[in-house]
Tab-separated table of C-alpha atoms in Angstrom:
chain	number	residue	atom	x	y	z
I	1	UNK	CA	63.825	30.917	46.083
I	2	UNK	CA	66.533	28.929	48.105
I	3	UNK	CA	68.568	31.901	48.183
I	4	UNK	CA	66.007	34.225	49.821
I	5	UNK	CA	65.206	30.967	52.470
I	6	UNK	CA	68.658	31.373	53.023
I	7	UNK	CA	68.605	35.349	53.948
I	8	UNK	CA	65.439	34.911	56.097
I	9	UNK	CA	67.582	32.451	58.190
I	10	UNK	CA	69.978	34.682	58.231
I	11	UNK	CA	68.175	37.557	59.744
I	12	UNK	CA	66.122	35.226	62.396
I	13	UNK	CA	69.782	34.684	63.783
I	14	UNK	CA	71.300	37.838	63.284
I	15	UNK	CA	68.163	39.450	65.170
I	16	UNK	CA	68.542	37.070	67.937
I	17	UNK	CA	72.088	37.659	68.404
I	18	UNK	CA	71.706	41.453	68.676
I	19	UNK	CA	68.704	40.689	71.291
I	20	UNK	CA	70.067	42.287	74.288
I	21	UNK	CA	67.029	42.088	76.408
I	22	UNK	CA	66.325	39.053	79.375
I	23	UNK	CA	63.580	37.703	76.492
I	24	UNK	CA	66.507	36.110	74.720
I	25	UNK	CA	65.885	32.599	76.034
I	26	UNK	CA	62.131	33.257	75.305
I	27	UNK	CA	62.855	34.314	71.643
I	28	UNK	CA	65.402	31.772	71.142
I	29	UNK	CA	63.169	29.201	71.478
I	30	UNK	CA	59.798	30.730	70.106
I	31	UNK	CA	62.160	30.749	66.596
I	32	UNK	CA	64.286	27.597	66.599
I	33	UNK	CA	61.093	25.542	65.286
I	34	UNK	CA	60.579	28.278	62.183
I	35	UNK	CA	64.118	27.993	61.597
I	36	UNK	CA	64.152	24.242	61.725
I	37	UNK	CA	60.988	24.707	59.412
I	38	UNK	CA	62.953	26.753	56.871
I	39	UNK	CA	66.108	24.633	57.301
I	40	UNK	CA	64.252	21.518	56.015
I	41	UNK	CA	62.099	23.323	53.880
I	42	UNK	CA	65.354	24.612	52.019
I	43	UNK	CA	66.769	21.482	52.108
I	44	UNK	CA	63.697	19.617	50.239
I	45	UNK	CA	63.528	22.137	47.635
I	46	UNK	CA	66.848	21.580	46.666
I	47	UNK	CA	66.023	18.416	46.734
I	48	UNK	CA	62.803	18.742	44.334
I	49	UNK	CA	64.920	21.079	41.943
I	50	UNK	CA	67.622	17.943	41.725
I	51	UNK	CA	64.969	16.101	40.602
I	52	UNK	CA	63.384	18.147	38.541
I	53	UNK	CA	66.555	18.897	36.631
I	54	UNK	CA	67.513	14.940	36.449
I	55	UNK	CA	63.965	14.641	34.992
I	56	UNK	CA	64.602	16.886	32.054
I	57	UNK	CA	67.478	15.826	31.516
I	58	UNK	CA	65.718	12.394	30.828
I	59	UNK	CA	62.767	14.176	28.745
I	60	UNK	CA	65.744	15.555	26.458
I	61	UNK	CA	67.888	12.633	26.160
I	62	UNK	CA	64.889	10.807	25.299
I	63	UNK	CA	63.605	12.727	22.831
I	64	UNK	CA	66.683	13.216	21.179
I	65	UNK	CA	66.714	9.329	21.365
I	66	UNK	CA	63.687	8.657	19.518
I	67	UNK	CA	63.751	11.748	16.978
I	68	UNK	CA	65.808	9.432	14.159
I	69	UNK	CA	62.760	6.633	14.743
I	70	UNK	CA	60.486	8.959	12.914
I	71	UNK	CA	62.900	8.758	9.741
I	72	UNK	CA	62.785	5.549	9.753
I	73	UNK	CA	59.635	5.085	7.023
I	74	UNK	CA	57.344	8.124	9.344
I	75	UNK	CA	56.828	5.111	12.161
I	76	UNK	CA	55.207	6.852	15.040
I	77	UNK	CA	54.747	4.611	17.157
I	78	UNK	CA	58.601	3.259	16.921
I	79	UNK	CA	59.341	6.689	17.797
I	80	UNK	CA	57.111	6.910	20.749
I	81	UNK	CA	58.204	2.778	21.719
I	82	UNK	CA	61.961	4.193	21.844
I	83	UNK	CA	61.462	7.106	24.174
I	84	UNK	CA	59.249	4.858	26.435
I	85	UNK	CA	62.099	2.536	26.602
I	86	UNK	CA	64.883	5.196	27.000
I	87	UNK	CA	62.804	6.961	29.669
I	88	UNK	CA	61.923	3.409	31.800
I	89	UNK	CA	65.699	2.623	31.650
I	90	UNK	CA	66.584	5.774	32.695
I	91	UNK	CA	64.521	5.949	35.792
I	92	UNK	CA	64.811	2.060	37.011
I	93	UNK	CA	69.032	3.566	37.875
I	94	UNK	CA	67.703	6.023	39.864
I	95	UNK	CA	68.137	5.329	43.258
I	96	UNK	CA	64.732	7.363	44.770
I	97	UNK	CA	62.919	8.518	41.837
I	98	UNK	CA	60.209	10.370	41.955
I	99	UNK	CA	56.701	8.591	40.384
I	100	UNK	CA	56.456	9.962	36.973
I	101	UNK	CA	53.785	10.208	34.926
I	102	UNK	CA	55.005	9.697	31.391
I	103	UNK	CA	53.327	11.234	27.443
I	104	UNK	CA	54.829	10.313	24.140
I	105	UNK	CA	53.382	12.333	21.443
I	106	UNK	CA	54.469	12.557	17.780
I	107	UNK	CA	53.653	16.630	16.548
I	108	UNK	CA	54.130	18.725	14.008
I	109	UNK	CA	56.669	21.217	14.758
I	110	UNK	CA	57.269	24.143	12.206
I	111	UNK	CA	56.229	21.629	9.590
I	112	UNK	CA	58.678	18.991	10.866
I	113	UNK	CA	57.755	15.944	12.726
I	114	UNK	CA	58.677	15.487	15.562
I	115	UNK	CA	59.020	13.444	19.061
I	116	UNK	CA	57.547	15.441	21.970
I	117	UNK	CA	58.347	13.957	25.311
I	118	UNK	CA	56.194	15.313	28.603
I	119	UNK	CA	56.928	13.965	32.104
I	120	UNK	CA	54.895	14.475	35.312
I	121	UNK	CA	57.176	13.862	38.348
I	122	UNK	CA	55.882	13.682	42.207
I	123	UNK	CA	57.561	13.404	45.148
I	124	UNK	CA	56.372	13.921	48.666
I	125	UNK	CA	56.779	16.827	50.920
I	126	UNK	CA	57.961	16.963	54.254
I	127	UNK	CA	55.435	16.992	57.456
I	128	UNK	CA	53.248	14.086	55.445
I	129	UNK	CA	52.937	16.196	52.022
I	130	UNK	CA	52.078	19.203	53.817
I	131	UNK	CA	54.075	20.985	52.419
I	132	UNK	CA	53.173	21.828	50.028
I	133	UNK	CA	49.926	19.972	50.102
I	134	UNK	CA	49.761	16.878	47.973
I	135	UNK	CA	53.355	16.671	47.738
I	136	UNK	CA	56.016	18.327	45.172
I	137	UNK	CA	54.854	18.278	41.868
I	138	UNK	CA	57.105	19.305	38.693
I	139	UNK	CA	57.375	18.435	34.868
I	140	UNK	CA	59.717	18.048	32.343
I	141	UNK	CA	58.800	19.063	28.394
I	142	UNK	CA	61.054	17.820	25.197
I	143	UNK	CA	60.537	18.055	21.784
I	144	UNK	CA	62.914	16.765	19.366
I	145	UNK	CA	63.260	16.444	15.653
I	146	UNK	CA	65.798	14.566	13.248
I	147	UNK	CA	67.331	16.772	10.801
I	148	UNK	CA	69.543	15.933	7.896
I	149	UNK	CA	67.225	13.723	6.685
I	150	UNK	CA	68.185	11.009	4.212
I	151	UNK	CA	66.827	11.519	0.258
I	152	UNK	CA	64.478	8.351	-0.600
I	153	UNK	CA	65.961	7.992	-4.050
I	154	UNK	CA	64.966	3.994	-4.856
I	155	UNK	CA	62.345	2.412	-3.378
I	156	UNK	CA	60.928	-0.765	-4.445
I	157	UNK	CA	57.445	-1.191	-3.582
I	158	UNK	CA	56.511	-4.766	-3.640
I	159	UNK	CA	55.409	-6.106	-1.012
I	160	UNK	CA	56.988	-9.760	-1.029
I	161	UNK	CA	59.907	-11.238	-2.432
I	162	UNK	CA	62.845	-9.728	-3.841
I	163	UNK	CA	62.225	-6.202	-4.534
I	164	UNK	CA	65.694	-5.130	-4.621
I	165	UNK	CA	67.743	-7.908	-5.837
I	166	UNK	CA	71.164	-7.801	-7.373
I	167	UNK	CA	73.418	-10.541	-8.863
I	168	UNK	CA	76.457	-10.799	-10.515
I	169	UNK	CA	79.172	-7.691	-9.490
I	170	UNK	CA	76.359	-5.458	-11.112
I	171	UNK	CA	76.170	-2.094	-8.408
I	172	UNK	CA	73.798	0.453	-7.203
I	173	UNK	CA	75.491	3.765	-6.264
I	174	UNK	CA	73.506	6.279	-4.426
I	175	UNK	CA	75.983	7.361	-1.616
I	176	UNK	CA	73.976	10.708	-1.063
I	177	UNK	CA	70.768	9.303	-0.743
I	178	UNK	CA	68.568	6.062	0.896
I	179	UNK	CA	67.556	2.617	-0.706
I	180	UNK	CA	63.818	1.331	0.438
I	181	UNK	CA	62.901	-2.277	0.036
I	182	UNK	CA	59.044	-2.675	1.362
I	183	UNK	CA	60.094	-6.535	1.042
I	184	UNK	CA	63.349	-8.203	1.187
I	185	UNK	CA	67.108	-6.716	-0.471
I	186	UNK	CA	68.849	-9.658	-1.978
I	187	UNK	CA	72.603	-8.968	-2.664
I	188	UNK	CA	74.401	-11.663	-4.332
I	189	UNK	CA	77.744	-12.640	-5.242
I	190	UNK	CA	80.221	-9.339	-5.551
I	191	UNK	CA	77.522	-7.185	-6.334
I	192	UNK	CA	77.006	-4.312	-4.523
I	193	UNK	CA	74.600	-1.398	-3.213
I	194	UNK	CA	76.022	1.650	-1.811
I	195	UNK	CA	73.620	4.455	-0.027
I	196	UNK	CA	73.529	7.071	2.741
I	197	UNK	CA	71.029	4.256	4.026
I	198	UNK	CA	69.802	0.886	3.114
I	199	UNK	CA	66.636	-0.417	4.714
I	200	UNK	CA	64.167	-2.847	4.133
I	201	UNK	CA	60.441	-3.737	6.080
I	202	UNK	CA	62.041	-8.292	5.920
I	203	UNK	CA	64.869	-9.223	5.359
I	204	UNK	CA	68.225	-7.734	3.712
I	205	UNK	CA	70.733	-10.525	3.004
I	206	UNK	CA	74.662	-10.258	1.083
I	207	UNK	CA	77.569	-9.108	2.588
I	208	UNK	CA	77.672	-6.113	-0.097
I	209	UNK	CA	75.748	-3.565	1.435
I	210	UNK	CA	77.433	-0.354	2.663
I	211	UNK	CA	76.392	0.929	5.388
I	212	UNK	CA	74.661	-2.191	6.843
I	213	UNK	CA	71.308	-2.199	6.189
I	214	UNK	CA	68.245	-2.032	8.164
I	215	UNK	CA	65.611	-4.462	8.397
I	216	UNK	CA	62.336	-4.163	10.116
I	217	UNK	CA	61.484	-1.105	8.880
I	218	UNK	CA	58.139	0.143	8.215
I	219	UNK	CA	56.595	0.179	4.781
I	220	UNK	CA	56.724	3.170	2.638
I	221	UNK	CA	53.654	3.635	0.296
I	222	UNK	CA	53.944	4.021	-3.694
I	223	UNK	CA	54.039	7.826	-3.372
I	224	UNK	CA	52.140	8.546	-7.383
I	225	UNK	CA	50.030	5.457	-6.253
I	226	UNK	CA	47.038	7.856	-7.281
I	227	UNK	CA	48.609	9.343	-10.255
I	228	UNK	CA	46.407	9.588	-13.571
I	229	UNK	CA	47.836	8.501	-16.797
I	230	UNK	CA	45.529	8.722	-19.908
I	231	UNK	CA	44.467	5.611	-21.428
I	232	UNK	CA	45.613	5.392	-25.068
I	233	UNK	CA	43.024	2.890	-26.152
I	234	UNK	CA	42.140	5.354	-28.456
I	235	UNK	CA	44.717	4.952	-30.999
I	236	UNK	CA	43.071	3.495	-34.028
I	237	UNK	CA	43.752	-0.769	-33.879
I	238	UNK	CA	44.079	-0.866	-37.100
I	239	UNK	CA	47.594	0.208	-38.852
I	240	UNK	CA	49.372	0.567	-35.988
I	241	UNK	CA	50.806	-2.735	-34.916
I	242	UNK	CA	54.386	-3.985	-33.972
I	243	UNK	CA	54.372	-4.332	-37.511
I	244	UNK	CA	53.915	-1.060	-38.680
I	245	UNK	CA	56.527	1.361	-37.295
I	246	UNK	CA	57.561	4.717	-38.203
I	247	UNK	CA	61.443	4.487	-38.738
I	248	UNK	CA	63.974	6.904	-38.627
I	249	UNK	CA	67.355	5.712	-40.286
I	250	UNK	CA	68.512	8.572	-42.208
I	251	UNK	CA	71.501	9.758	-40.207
I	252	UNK	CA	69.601	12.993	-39.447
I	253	UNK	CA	67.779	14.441	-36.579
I	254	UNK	CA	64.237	14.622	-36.278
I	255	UNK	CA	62.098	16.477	-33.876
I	256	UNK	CA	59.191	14.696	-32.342
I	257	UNK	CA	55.976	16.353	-31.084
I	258	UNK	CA	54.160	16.010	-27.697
I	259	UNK	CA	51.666	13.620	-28.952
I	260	UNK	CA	50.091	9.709	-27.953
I	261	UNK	CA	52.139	7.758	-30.657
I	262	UNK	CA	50.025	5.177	-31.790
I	263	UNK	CA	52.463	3.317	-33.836
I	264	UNK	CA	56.126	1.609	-32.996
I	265	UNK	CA	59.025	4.028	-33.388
I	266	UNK	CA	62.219	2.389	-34.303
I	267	UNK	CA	65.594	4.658	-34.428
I	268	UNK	CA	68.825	3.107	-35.839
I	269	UNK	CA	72.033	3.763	-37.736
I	270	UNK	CA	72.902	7.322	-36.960
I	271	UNK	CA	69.767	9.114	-36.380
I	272	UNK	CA	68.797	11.127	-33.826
I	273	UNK	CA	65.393	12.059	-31.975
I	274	UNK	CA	64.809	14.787	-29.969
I	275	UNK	CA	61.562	14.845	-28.413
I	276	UNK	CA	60.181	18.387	-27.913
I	277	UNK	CA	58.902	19.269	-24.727
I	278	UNK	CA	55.557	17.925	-22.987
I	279	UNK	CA	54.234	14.620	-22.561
I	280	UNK	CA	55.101	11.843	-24.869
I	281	UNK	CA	52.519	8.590	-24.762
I	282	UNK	CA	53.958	5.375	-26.468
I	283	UNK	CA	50.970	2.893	-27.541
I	284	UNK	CA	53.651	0.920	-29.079
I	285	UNK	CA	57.577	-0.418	-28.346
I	286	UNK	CA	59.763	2.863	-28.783
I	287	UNK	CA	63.290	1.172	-30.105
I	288	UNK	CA	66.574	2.217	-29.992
I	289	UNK	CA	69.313	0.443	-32.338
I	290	UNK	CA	72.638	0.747	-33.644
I	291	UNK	CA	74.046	4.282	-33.017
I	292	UNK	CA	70.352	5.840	-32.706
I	293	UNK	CA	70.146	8.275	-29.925
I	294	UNK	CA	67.156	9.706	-27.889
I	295	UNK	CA	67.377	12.673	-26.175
I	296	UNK	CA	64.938	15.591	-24.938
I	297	UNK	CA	64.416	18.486	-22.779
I	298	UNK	CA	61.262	19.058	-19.881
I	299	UNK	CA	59.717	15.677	-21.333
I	300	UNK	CA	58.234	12.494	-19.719
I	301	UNK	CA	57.933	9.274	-21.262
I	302	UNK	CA	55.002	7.088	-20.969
I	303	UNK	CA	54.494	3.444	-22.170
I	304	UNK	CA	51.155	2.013	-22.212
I	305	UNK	CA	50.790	-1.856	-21.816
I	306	UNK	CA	52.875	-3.687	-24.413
I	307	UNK	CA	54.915	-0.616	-25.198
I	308	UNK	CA	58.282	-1.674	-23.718
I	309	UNK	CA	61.192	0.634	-24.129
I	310	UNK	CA	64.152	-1.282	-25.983
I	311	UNK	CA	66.900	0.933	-25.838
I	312	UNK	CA	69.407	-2.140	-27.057
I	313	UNK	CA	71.962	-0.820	-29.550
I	314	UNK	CA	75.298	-1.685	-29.028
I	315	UNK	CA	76.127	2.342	-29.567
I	316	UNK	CA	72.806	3.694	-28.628
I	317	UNK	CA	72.678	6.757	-26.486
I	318	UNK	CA	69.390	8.190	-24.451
I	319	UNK	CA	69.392	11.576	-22.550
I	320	UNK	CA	66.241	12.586	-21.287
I	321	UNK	CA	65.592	15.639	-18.790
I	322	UNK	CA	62.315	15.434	-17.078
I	323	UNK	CA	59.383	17.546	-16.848
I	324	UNK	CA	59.889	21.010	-15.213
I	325	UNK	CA	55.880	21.778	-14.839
I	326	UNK	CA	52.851	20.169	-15.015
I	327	UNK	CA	51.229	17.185	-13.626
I	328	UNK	CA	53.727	15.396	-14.418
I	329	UNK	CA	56.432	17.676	-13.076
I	330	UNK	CA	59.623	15.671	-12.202
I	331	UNK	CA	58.900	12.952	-13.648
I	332	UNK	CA	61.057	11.423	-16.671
I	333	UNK	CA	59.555	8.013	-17.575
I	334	UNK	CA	56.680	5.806	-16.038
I	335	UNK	CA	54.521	3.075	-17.063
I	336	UNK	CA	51.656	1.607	-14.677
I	337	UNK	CA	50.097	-1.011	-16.819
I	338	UNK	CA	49.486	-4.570	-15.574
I	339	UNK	CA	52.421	-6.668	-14.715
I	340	UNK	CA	54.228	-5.098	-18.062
I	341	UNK	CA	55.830	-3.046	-19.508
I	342	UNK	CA	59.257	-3.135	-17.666
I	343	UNK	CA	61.669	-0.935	-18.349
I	344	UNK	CA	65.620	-2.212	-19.118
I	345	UNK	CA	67.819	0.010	-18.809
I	346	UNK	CA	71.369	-0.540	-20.901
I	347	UNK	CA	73.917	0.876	-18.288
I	348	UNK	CA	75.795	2.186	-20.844
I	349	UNK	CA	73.587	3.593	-23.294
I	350	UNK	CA	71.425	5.877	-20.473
I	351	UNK	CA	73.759	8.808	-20.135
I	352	UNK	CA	71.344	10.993	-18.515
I	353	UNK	CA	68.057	9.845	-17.113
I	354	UNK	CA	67.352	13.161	-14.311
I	355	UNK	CA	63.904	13.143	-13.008
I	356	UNK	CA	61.975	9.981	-11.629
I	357	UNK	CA	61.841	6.643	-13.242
I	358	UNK	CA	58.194	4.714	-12.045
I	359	UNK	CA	57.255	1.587	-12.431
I	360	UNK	CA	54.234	0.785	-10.877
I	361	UNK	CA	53.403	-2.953	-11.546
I	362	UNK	CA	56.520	-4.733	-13.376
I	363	UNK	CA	59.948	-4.174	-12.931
I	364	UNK	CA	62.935	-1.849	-13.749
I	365	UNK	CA	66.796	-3.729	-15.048
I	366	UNK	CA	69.396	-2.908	-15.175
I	367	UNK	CA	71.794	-4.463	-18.165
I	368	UNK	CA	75.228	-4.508	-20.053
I	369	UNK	CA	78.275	-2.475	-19.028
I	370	UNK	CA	78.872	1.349	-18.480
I	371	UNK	CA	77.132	3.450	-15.606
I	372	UNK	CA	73.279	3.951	-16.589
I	373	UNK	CA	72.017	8.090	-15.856
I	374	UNK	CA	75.981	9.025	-13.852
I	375	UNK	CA	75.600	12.379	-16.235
I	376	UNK	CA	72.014	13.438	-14.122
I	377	UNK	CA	71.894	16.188	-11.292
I	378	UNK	CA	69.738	13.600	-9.816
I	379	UNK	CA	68.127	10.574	-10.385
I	380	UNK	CA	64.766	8.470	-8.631
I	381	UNK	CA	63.828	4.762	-8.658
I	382	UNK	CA	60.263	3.915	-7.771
I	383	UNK	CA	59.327	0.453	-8.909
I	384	UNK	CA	57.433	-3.127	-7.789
I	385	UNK	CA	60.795	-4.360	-8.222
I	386	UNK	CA	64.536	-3.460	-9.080
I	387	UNK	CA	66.904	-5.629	-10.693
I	388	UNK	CA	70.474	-5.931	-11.656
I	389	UNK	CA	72.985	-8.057	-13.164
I	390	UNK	CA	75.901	-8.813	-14.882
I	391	UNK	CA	78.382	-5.977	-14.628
I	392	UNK	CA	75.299	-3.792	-15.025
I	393	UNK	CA	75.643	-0.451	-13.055
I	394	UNK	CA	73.621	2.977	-11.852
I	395	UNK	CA	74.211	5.760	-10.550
I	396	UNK	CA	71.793	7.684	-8.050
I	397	UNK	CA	73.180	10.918	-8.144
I	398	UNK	CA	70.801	13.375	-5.421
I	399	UNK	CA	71.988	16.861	-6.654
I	400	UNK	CA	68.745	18.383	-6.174
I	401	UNK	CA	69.506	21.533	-6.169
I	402	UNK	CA	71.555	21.089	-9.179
I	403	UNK	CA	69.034	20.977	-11.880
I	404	UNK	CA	65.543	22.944	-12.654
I	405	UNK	CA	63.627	19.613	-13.084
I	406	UNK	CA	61.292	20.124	-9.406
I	407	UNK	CA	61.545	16.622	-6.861
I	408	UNK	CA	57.902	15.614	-6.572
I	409	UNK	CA	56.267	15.274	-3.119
I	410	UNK	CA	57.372	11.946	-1.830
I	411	UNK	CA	60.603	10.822	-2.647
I	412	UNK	CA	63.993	12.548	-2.628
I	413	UNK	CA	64.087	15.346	0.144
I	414	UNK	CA	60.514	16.067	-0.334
I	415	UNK	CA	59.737	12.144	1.089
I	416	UNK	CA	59.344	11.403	5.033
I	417	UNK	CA	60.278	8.150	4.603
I	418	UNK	CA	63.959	7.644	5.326
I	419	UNK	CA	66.314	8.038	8.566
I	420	UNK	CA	68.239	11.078	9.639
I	421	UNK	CA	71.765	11.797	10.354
I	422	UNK	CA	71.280	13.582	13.670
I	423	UNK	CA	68.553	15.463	15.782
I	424	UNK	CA	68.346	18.488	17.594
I	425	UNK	CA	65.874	19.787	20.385
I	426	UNK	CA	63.296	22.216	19.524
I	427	UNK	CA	62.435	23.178	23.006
């Protein structure tokens, strides 16, 4: 457009200086004001195309901005604060800015979500918004979204307190993945947590938190807070007491059914179970002593109210693989009732735990020595609370695509709750 101005200018000259008649004069100054006209007319739409391009350049920057917001716990309207903010900055240092008309809207963009940033400039046109009429008018469209998103692989869901809360020089070690407190993350003496991201919605205190952790972020919800577990009241009340358990102490290896076990299970000396594949309820405590060992393939664990895992044995050894279909699919252990049963997991004793570990209501430890589930492709936390201490340690590993045990919808890379490592414009 500027350049073709720029030709008709040329020509009105060029004819005038080939004009050989006496009209000359006459001509001359019949075309000096359309000239003139197309001189400033030029001149203002360079200046409007300036502008417009400073104005995008905003919308991007912006965008781009705000994208990582929407990481942080899905908080849309921290993502739409920040590119209000970035864009208000932006245009109180420019000298003669136009009045712009500003939209921040989050969107779903090829099943992503994202930032979209739309602003409205207008400036006024020369020969009192003549022309054109109304002024210049001209807008600026980003969208942005945050890509290498962190894996949620420990969240604790209470909602006061301590939820994550380490003492001792007992360690969490997730460095591929993010740490969610929806309360406070307590790090005391040389312990330490070590993520892609730590973040909590108060306060995270302790100088043993690498990277530095977030506070103020928004809560992320219990993502199974709607899954169904069967009740096992059921089991016959007589017979099958903490009194009464089936024990295996021969040295041998048994193979345990899918099933609701009614009564206590107690492994010790030597023996081994292997628990088939499927869904294994525990009415009762399911013990490990001595050199006993648990271990099992496509299986998830569940303990009913006053069924409390005790995997204790000095020697004791638990490798469990989580389910690969089903309802249950990904998980590896859970237990929902009241404010028990927690689960305690021996560092040293849980060689693999792959698949997620939920408890809804009580709490999940960590004990002892050793490094609790290191041998898992990957490994999720979702509890009220998470504890550690002593020399206790875990390992979060996040190979996801290292195992055929599926990451459930909400936590890992399938969750929307945790911050990303960069963003990238999507128009």
């Amino acid at each position: 457009m500027i350049s073709g101005l720029r030709r008709r200018v040329q020509e009105i000259v060029q004819g005038l200086l080939r004009e050989t008649r006496g009209s000359i004069a006459l001509n001359f100054a019949l075309a000096v004001p359309a000239v003139a006209m197309l001189s400033v007319g030029a001149i203002d739409l360079l200046a409007v195309m300036s502008a417009k391009t400073r104005l995008q350049d905003i919308a991007d920057a912006a965008a781009l901005a705000a994208a990582p917001t929407l990481g942080l716990a899905a908080d849309e309207a921290a993502a739409r604060g920040r590119a209000e903010a970035f864009v208000v900055a932006q245009l109180s240092q420019w000298a003669g800015a136009p009045t712009v008309e500003a939209e921040y809207e989050v969107i779903e963009q090829d099943e992503e979500r994202a930032i979209q940033v739309r602003l409205e400039g207008h400036r006024i046109s020369f020969f009192a918004n003549m022309l054109p009429p109304g002024g210049w008018r001209f807008e600026a469209l980003a969208t942005a979204v945050s890509v290498g998103k962190t894996p949620l692989c420990v969240l604790g869901t209470g909602t006061s307190g301590r939820m994550i809360d380490l003492v001792g020089s007992s360690r969490i070690m997730a460095p591929d993945c993010g740490v969610h407190s929806n309360a406070e993350i307590i790090v005391q003496g040389t312990a330490q947590i070590e993520g892609r991201k730590i973040q909590s919605v108060l306060a995270a205190t302790g100088g043993g938190m690498t990277p530095t952790p977030g506070q103020g972020a928004a809560s992320i919800a219990d993502p199974f807070a709607s899954m169904g577990f069967p009740s096992l009241n059921g089991c016959p009340f007589t017979g099958n007491g903490q009194s009464n358990p089936i024990t295996y102490e021969d040295n041998g290896t048994h193979y345990l059914d899918p099933a609701i076990h009614c009564r206590p299970i107690i492994i010790k000396n030597l023996t081994t179970v292997v628990l088939r594949p499927g869904n294994h309820f525990f009415r009762k405590n399911l013990q490990l002593l001595g050199h006993g060992r648990l271990q099992g393939e496509d299986v998830f664990l569940f303990f009913d109210h006053g069924s409390d895992p005790l995997f204790g044995g000095m020697y004791a050894r638990v490798n469990l693989i989580g389910r690969k279909s089903g309802p249950y699919a990904g998980m590896v252990m859970a237990t929902v009732a009241g404010n028990s049963p927690n689960i305690i997991l021996p560092g040293s004793n849980v060689e693999r735990l792959l698949g997620v570990v939920y408890v809804r209501n009580g709490f999940l430890q960590v004990t002892g020595n050793g490094v609790a589930a290191e041998d898992s492709a990957w490994t999720v936390i979702v509890a009220r609370q998470v504890l550690s201490n002593g020399v206790a340690r875990i390992r979060i590993n996040a190979d996801y695509d290292g195992s055929d045990v599926p990451v459930p919808i909400g936590v890992g890379p399938n969750a929307g709750g945790m911050g990303a490592s960069g963003t990238r414009l999507v128009n």
